[in-house]
CSV table of C-alpha atoms in Angstrom, one decimal:
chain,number,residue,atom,x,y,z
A,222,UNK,CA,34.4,5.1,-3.7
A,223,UNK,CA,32.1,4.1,-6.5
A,224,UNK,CA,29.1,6.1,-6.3
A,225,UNK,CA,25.6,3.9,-7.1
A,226,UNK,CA,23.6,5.7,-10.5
A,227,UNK,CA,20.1,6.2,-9.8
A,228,UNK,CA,18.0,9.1,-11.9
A,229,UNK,CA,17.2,11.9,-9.3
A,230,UNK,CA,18.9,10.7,-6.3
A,231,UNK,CA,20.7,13.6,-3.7
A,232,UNK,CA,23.1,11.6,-1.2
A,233,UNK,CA,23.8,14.1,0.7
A,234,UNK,CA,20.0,15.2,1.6
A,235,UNK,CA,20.1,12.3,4.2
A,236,UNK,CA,23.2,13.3,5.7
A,237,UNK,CA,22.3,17.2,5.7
A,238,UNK,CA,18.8,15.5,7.6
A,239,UNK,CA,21.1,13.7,10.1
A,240,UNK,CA,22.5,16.6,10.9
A,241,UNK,CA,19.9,19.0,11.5
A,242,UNK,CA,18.5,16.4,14.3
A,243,UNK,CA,22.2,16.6,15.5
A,244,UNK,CA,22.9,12.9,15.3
A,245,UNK,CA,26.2,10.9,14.8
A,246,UNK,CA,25.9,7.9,12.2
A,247,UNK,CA,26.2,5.8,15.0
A,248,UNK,CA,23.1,7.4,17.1
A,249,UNK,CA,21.0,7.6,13.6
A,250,UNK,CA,21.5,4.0,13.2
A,251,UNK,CA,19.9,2.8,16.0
A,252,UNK,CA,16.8,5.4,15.8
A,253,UNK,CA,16.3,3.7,12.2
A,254,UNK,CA,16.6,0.3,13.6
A,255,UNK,CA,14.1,1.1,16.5
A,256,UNK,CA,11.9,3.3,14.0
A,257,UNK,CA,11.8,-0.5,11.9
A,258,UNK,CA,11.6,-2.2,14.8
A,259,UNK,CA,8.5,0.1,15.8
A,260,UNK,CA,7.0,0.3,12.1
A,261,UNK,CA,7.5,-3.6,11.1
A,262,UNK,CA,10.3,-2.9,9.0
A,263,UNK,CA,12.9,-5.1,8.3
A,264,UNK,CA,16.0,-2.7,8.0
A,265,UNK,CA,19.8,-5.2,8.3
A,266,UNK,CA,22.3,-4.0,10.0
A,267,UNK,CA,21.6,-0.4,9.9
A,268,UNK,CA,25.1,0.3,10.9
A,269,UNK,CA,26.8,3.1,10.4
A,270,UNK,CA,28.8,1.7,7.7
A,271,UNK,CA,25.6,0.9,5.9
A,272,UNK,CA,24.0,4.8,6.7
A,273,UNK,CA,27.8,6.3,5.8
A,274,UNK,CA,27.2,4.2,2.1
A,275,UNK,CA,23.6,5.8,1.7
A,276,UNK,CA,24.9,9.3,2.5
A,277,UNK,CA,27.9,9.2,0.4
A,278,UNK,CA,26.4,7.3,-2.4
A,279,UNK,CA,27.9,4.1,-2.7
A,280,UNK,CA,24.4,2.0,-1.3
A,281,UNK,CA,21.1,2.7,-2.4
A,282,UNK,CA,18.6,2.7,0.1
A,283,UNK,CA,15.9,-0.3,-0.5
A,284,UNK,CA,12.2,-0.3,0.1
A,285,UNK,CA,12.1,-0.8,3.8
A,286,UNK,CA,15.4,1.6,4.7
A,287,UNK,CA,13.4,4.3,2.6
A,288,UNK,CA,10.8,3.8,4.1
A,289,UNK,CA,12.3,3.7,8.1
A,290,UNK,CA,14.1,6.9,7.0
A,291,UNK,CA,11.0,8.7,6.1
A,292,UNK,CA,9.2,7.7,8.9
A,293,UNK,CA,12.6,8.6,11.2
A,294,UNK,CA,13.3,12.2,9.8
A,295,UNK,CA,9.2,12.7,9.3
A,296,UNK,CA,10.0,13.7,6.0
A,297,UNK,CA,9.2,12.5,2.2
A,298,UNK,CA,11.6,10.5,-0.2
A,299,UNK,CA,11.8,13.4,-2.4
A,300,UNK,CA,12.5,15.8,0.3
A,301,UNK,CA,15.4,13.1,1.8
A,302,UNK,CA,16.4,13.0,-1.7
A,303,UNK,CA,15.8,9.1,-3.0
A,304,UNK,CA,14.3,10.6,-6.0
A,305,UNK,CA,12.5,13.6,-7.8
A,306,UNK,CA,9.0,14.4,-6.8
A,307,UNK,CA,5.8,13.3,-8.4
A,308,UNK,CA,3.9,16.4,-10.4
A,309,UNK,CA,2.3,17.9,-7.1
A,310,UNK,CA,4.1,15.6,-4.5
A,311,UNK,CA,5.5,18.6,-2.8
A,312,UNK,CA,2.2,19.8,-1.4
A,313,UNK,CA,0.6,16.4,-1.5
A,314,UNK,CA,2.9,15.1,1.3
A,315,UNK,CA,2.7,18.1,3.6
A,316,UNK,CA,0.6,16.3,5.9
A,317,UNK,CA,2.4,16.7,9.2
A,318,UNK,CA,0.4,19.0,12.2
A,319,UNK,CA,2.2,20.7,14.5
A,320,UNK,CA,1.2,22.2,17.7
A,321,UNK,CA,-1.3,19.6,18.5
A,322,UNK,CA,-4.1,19.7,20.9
A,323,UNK,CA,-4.3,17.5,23.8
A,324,UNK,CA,-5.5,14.3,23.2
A,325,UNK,CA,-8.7,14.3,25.0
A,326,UNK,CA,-10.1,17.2,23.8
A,327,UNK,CA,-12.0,16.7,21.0
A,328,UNK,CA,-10.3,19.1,18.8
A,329,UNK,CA,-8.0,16.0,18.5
A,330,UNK,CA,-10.7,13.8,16.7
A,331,UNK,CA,-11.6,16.5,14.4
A,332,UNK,CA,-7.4,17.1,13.3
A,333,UNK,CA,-7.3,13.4,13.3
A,334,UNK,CA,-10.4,12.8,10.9
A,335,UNK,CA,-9.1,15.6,8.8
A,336,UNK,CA,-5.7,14.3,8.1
A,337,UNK,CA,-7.3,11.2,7.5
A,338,UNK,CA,-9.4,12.9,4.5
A,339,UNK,CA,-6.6,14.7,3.2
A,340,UNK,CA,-4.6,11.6,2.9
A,341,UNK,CA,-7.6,9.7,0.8
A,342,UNK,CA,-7.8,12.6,-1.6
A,343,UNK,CA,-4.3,12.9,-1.6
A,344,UNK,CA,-3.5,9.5,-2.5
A,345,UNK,CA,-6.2,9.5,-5.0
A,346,UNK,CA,-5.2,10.2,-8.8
A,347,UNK,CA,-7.1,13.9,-9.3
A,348,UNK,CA,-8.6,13.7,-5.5
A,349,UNK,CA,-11.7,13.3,-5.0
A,350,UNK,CA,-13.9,15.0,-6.6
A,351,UNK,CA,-17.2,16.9,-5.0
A,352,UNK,CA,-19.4,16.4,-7.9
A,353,UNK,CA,-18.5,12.3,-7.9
A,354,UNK,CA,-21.0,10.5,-5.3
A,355,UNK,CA,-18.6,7.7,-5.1
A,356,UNK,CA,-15.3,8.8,-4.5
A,357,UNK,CA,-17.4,11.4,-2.1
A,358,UNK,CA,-18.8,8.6,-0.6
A,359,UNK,CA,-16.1,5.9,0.1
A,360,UNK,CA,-14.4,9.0,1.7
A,361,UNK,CA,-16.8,10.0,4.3
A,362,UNK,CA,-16.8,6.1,4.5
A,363,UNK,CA,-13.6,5.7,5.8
A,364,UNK,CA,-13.5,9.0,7.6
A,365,UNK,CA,-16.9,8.3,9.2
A,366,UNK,CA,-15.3,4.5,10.4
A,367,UNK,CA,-12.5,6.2,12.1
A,368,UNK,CA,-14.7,8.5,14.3
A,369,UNK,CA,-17.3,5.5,14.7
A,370,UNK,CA,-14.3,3.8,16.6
A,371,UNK,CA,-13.8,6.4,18.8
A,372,UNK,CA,-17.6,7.5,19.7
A,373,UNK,CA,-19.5,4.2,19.5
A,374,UNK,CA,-21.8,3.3,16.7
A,375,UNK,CA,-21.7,1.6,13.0
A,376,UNK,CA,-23.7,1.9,10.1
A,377,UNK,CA,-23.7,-1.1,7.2
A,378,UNK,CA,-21.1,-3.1,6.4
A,379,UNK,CA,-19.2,-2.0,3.6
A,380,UNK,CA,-16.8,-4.4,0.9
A,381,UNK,CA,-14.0,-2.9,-0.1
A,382,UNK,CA,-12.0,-4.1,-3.1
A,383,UNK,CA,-8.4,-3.3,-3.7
A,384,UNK,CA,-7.0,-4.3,-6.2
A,385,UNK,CA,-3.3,-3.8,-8.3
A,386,UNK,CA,-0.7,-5.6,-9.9
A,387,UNK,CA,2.1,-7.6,-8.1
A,388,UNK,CA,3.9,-5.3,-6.8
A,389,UNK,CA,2.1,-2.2,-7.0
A,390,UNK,CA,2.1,-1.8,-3.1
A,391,UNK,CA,-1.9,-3.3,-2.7
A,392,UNK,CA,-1.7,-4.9,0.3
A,393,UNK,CA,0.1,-2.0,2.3
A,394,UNK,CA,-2.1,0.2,1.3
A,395,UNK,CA,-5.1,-2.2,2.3
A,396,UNK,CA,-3.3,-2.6,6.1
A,397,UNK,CA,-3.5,1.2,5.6
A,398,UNK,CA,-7.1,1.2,5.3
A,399,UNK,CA,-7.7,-1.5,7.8
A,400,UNK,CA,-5.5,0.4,10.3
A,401,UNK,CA,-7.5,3.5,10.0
A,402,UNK,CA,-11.1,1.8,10.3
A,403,UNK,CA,-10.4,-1.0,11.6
A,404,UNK,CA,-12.4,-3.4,8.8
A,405,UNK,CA,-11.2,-6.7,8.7
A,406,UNK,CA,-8.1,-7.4,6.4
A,407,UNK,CA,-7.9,-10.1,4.1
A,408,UNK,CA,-5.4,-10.8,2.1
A,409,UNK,CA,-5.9,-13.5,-1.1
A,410,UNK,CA,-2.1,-14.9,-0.8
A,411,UNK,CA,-2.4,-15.4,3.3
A,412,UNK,CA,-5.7,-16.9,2.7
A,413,UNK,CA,-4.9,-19.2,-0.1
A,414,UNK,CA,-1.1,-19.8,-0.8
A,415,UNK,CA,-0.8,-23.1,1.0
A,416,UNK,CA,-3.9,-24.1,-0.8
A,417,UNK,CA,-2.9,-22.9,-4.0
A,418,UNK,CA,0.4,-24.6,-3.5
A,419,UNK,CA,-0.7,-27.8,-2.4
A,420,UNK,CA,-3.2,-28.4,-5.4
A,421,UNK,CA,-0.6,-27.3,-7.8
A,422,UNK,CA,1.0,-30.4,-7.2
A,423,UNK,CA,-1.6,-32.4,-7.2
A,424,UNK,CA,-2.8,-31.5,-9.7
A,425,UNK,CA,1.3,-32.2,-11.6
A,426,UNK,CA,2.3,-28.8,-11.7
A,427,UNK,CA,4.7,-26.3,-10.2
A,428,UNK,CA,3.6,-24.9,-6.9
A,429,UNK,CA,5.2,-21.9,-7.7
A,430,UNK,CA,3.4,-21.4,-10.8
A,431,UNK,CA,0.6,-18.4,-11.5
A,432,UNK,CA,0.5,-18.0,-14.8
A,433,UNK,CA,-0.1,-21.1,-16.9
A,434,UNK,CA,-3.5,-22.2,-17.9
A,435,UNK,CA,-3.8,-25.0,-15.4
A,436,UNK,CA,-3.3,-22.2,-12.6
A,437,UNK,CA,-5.5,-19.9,-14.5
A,438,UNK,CA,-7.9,-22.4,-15.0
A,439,UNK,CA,-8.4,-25.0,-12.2
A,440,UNK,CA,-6.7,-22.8,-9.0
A,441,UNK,CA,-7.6,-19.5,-9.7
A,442,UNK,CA,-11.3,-19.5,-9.7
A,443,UNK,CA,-11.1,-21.3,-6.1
A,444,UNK,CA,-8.5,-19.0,-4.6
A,445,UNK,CA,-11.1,-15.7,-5.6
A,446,UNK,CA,-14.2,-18.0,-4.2
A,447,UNK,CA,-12.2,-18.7,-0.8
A,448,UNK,CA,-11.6,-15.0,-0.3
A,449,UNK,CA,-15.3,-14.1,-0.9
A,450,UNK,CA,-16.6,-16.5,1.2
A,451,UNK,CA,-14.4,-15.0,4.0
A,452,UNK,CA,-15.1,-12.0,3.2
A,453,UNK,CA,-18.7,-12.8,3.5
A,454,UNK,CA,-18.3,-14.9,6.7
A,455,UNK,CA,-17.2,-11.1,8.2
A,456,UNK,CA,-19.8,-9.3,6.5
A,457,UNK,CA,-23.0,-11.3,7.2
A,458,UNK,CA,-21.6,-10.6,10.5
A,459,UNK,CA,-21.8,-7.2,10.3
A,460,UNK,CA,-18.1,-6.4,10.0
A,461,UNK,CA,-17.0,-4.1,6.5
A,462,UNK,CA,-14.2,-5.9,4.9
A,463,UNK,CA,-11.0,-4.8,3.1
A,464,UNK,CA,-9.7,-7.6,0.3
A,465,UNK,CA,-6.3,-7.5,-0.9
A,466,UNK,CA,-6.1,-9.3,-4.3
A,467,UNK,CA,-5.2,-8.3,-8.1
A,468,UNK,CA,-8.5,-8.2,-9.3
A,469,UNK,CA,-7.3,-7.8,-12.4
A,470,UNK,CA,-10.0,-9.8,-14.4
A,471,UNK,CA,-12.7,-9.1,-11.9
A,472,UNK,CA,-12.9,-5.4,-12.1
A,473,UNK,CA,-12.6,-5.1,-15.6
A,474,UNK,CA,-15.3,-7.6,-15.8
A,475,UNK,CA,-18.2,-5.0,-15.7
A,476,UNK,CA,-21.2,-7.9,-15.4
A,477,UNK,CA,-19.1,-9.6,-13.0
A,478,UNK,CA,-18.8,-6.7,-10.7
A,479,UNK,CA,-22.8,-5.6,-10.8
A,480,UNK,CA,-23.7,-9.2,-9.7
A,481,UNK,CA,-21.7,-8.5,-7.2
A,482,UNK,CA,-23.7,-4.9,-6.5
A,483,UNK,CA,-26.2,-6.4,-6.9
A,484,UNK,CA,-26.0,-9.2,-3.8
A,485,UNK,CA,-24.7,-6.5,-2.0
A,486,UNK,CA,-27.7,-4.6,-2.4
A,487,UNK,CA,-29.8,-7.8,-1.6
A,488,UNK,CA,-27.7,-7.9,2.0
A,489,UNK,CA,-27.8,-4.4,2.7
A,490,UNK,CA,-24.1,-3.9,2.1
A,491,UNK,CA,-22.6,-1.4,0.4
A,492,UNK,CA,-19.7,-2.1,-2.1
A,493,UNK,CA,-16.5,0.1,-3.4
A,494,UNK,CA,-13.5,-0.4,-5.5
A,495,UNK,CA,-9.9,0.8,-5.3
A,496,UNK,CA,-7.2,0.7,-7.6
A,497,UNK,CA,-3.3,1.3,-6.5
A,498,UNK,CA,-1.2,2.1,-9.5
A,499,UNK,CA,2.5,2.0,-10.0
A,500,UNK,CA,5.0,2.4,-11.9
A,501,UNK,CA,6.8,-0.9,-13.8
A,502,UNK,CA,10.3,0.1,-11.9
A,503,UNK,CA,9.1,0.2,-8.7
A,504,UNK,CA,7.0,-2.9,-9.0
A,505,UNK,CA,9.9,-4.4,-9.8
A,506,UNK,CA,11.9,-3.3,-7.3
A,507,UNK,CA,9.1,-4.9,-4.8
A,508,UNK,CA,8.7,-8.1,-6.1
A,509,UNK,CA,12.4,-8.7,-5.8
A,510,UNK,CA,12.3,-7.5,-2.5
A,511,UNK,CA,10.0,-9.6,-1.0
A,512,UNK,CA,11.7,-12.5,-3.0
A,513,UNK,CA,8.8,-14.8,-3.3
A,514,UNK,CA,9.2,-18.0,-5.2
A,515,UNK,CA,6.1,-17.5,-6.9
A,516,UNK,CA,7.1,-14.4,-9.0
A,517,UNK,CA,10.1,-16.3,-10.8
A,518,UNK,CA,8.8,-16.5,-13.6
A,519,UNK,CA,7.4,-13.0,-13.7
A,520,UNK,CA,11.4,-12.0,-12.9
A,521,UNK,CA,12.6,-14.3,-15.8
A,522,UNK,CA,10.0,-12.9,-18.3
A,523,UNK,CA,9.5,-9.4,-17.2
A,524,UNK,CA,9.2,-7.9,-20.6
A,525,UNK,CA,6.7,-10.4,-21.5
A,526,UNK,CA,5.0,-10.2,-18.1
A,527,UNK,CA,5.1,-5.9,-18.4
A,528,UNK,CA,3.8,-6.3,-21.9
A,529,UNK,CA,0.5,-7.8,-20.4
A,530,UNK,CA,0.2,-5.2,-17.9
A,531,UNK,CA,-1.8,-1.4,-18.5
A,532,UNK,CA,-0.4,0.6,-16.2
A,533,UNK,CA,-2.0,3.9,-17.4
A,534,UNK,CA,-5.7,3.1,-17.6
A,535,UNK,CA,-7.9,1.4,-14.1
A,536,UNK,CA,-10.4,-1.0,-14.5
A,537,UNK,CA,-14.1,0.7,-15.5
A,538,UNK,CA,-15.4,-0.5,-12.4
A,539,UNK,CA,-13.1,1.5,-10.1
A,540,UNK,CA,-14.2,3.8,-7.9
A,541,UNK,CA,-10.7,5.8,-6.8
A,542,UNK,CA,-7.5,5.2,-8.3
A,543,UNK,CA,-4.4,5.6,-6.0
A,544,UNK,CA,-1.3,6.9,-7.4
A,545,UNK,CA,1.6,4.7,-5.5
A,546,UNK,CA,3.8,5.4,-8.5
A,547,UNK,CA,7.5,5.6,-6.7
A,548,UNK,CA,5.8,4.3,-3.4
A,549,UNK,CA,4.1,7.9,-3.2
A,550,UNK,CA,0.7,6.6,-1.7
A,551,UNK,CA,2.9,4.1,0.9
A,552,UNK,CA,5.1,7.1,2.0
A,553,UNK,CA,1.6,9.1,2.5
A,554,UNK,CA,-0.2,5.7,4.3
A,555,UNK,CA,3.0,6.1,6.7
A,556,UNK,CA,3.1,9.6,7.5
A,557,UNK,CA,-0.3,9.7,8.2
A,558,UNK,CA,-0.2,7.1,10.6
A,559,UNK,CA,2.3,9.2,12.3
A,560,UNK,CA,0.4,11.8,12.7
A,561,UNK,CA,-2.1,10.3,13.9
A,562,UNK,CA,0.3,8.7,16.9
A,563,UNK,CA,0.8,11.8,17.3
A,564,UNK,CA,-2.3,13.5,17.8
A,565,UNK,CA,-4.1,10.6,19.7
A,566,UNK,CA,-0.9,9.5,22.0
């Protein structure tokens, strides 16, 4: 059988997985289908035709099969062999506690906050670092939401901007965030799309279009307002909000983002900024995953789209960078929620 090319890939590390949990194709295929079920995954089939073509090299796993596997085998796609490991991956992914204690004892919180640090520093490019007060602080930050969920309590509102190409895995690792603190989640497509669409049109153009100067021009602007206004709505309220959005202009817009600080600091709020980078491939490979009508055109054009694109520097407003190059940081945000099923369950 034709065996599928793709740079760093091990078959047979899935099946030698399989395996050592002693399951049949058969029996593994309906754990992944349940693990997807469980995780929101879409996974098709998940036969054991399908699993017999990923172990003997003929199918190559996509996004949401890598992604049920990892969270199945409680393992890392360079350990189930999808690819090679990031510089520093190994350790970086070794997350997972064992002999847990039990779940009222509050041990429990304490393993649970740390794992939740560990995964913020690990999923930060250079981790955070003690002598920067703002990667320091947006840490504790989220660390400090967890454990005010589980003893009572809440200090100011914070807005939190993330922010990322298409593709770069933004909005997962914002439902991440959320998950863990439980901030209100807003994403800019959910809020605006049928907007955006609908004026499109109105206005003559292509409802599917994002990068022409009438989009850029008249629709833009409004879809940004509508998310801070929501995102105010929340936080006026006293709820910290997470918005999901590209924010590509914005945070490299240094007087755009201190106006921002600065009504912040007139509402007692306090502001951060995250970036999630990743690699062209792998945006790619997500944007023609999700198959949305509205990144034609950056499918059609990609060298032209990629050209436009810095994928090595962040905005200067940024307060952490995460590294989701190869979906790293989204295999992390899974394993970590995991363990943290595991710990409080």
């Amino acid at each position: 059988m034709k065996s599928t090319q793709r740079p760093g890939w091990i078959p047979s590390r899935l099946r030698e997985h399989r395996e050592a949990h002693g399951l049949t194709l058969e029996a593994a295929g309906d754990l992944l289908r349940e693990t997807a079920r469980r995780h929101g995954l879409a996974v098709p089939a998940a036969n054991f035709q399908t699993l017999w073509g990923h172990e003997n090299g003929s199918i190559y796993p996509g996004p949401h099969y890598r992604r049920a596997y990892c969270l199945m085998y409680r393992a890392t796609e360079p350990q189930l062999g999808f690819r090679p490991p990031l510089p520093g991956e190994t350790e970086k992914a070794e997350i997972m506690i064992s002999d847990l204690p039990a779940p009222s004892d509050p041990a429990a919180d304490e393993a649970a906050a740390k794992v939740i640090e560990e995964a913020v520093a690990k999923a930060s490019v250079g981790g955070i670092q003690p002598d920067n007060p703002q990667q320091v602080a947006l840490r504790n930050r989220i660390v400090d939401a967890w454990r005010r969920r589980h003893g009572g309590g809440s200090p100011r509102p914070i807005l939190t901007l993330v922010g990322g190409y298409a593709g770069s895995g933004k909005t997962e690792f914002s439902r991440f965030l959320s998950d863990i603190t439980g901030w209100a989640f807003l994403d800019k497509d959910s809020l605006t799309r049928s907007m955006t669409e609908r004026l499109l049109v109105s206005l003559g153009g292509d409802p599917n279009d994002r990068h022409s100067e009438l989009y850029l021009t008249e629709v833009r602007p409004l879809e940004y307002r509508f998310l801070m206004e929501a995102a105010w709505d929340n936080l006026n309220a006293g709820t910290s909000a997470i918005l999901s959005a590209p924010f590509i202009a914005e945070l490299n817009d240094e007087a755009w983002f201190k106006r921002l600080e600065n009504r912040c600091a007139a509402k007692g709020i306090d502001l951060a900024a995250i970036w999630v980078r990743c690699d062209a491939e792998s945006m790619r490979e997500y944007i023609e995953f999700r198959g949305a009508a509205r990144d034609a055109w950056k499918l059609a054009n990609w060298e032209t789209y990629l050209a436009g694109l810095d994928l090595e520097e962040s905005p200067p407003t940024v307060h952490i960078t995460v590294d989701n190059r190869l979906g790293s940081a989204i295999t992390l945000a899974d394993q970590t929620r995991q363990t943290l099923k595991r710990i409080l369950s």
